[in-house]
Short mmCIF file of C-alpha atoms in Angstrom, two decimals:
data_model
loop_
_atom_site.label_atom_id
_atom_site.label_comp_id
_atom_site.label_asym_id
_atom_site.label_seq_id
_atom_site.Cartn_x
_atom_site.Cartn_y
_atom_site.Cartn_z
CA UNK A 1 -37.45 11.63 -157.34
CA UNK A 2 -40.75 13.06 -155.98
CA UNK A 3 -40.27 16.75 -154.51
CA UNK A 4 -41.83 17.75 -151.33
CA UNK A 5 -43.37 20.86 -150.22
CA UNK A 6 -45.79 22.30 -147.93
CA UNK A 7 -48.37 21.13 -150.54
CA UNK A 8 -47.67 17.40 -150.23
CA UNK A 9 -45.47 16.61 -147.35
CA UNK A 10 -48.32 15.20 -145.34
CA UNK A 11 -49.55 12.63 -147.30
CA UNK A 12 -47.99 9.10 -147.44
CA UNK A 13 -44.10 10.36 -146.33
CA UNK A 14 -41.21 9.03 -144.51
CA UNK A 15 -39.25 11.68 -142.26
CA UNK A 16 -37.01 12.11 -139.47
CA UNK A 17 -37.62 15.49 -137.89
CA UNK A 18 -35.04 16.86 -135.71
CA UNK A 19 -36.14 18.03 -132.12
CA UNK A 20 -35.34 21.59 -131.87
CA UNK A 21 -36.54 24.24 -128.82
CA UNK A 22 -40.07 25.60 -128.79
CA UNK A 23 -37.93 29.02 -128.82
CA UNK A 24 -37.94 28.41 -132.70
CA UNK A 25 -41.90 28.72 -133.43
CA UNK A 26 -42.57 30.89 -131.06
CA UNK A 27 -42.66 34.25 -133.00
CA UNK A 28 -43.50 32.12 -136.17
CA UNK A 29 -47.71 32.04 -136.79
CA UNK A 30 -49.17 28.76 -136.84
CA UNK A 31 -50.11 27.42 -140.47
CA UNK A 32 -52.16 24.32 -139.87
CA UNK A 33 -53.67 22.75 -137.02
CA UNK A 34 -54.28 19.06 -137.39
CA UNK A 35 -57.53 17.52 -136.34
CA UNK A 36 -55.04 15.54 -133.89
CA UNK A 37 -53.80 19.41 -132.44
CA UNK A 38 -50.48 19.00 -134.24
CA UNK A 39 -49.06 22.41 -135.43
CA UNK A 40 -47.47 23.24 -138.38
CA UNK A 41 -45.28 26.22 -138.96
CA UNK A 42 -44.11 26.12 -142.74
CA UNK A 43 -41.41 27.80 -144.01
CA UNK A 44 -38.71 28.47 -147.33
CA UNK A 45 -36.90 25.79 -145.90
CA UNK A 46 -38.75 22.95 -144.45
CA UNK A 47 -41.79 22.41 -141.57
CA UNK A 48 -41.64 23.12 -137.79
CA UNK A 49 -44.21 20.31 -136.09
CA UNK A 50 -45.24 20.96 -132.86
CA UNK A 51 -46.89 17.02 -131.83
CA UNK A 52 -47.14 15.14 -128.89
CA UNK A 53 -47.42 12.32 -131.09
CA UNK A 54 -44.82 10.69 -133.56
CA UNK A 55 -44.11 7.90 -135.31
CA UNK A 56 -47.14 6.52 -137.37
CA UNK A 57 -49.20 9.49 -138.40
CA UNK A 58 -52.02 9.29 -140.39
CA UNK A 59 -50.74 7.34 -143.75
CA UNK A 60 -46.88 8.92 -142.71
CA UNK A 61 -44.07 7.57 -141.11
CA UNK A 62 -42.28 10.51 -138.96
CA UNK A 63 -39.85 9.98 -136.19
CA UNK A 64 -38.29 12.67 -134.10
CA UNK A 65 -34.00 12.13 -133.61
CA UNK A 66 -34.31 13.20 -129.60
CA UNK A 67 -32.16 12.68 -126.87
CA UNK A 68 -34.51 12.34 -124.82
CA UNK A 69 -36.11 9.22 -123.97
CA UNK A 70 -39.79 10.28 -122.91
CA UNK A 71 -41.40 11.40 -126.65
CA UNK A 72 -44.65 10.29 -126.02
CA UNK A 73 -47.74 12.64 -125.07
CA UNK A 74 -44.98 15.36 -124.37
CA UNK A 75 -45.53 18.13 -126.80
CA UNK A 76 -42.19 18.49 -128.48
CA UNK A 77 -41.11 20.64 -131.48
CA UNK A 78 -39.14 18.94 -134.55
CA UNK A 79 -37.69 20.56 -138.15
CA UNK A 80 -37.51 18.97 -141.15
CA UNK A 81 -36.23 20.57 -144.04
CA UNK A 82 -38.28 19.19 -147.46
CA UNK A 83 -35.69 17.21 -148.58
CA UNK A 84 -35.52 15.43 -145.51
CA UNK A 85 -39.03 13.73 -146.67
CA UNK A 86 -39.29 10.79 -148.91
CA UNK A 87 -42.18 8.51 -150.27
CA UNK A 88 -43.58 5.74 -147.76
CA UNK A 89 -45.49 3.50 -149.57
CA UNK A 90 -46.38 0.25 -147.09
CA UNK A 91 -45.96 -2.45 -149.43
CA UNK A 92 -42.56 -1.54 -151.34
CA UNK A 93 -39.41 -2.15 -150.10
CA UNK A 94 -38.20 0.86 -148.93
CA UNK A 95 -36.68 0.57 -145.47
CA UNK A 96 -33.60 -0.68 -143.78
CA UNK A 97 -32.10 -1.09 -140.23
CA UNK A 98 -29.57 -0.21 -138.70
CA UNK A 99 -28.26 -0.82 -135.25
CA UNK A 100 -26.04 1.29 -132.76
CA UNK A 101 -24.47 -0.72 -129.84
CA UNK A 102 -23.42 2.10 -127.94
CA UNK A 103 -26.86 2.94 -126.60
CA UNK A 104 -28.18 0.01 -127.44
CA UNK A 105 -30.55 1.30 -130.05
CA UNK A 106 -32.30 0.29 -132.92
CA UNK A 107 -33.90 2.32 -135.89
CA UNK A 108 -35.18 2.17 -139.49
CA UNK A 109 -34.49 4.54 -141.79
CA UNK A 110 -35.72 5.08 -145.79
CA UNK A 111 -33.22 3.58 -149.05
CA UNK A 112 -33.09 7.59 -150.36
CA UNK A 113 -31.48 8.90 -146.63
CA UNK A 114 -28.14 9.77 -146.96
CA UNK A 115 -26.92 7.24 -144.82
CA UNK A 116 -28.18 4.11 -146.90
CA UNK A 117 -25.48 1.79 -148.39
CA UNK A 118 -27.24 -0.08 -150.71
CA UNK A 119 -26.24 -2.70 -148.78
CA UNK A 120 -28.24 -3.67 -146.14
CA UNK A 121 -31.52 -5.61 -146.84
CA UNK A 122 -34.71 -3.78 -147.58
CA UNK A 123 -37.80 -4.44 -146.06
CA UNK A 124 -41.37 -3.05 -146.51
CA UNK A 125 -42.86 -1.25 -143.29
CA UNK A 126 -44.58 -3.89 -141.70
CA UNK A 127 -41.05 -7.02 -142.32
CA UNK A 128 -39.25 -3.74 -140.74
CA UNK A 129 -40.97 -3.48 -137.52
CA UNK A 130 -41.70 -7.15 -137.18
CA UNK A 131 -38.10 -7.57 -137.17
CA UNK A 132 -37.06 -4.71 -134.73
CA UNK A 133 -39.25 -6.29 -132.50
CA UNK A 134 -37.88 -9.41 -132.53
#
């Protein structure tokens, strides 16, 4: 299994960051600034990312586990340690659903998380979403 690292976590990735406070990065120096004014703050560990923007980025899959309802173009800070990323790659089947009824939510999550089965059907990224939408 492919390691990642500061090196190679942003390029063609599956992750789900946690949301932590900004009161985490904010004696820690910046590392990168994206062209899309994402900030990266690297670490032993894993990556802070500091994003108004999740989801689909660039050729990566990253999702933010948030209480809170209103992600979009709200700056909010995630952590993801580097085992917490795993290859995305569009066309393979790679990603599964699963459903929780208590607050009526919905997700997708990649076949090397923790939480996988082997049970439930894989899909490749676009069969996932098509079918979460449905």
């Amino acid at each position: 299994m492919e390691t990642f690292n500061r090196n190679n976590f942003y390029n063609r990735t599956f992750c789900i960051f946690k949301e932590v406070s900004v009161s985490e990065i904010q004696n820690l120096k910046c590392n990168y600034h994206s062209k899309s004014k994402s900030q990266y703050f690297f670490n032993d560990i894993g990556v802070y990312r500091l994003s108004n923007h999740w989801g689909r980025a660039s050729n990566c899959r990253w999702r933010l586990a948030t209480d809170n309802k209103l992600v979009s173009q709200r700056n909010l800070v995630g952590f993801a340690k580097w085992t917490d990323f795993f290859p995305n790659d569009e066309t393979s089947n790679l990603y599964f659903i699963a459903v929780d009824f208590n607050p009526n939510d919905v997700n997708f999550y990649h076949k090397n998380c923790s939480s996988y089965d082997g049970k439930a059907t894989l899909r490749n990224a676009l069969q996932t979403a098509k079918v979460i939408q449905n």
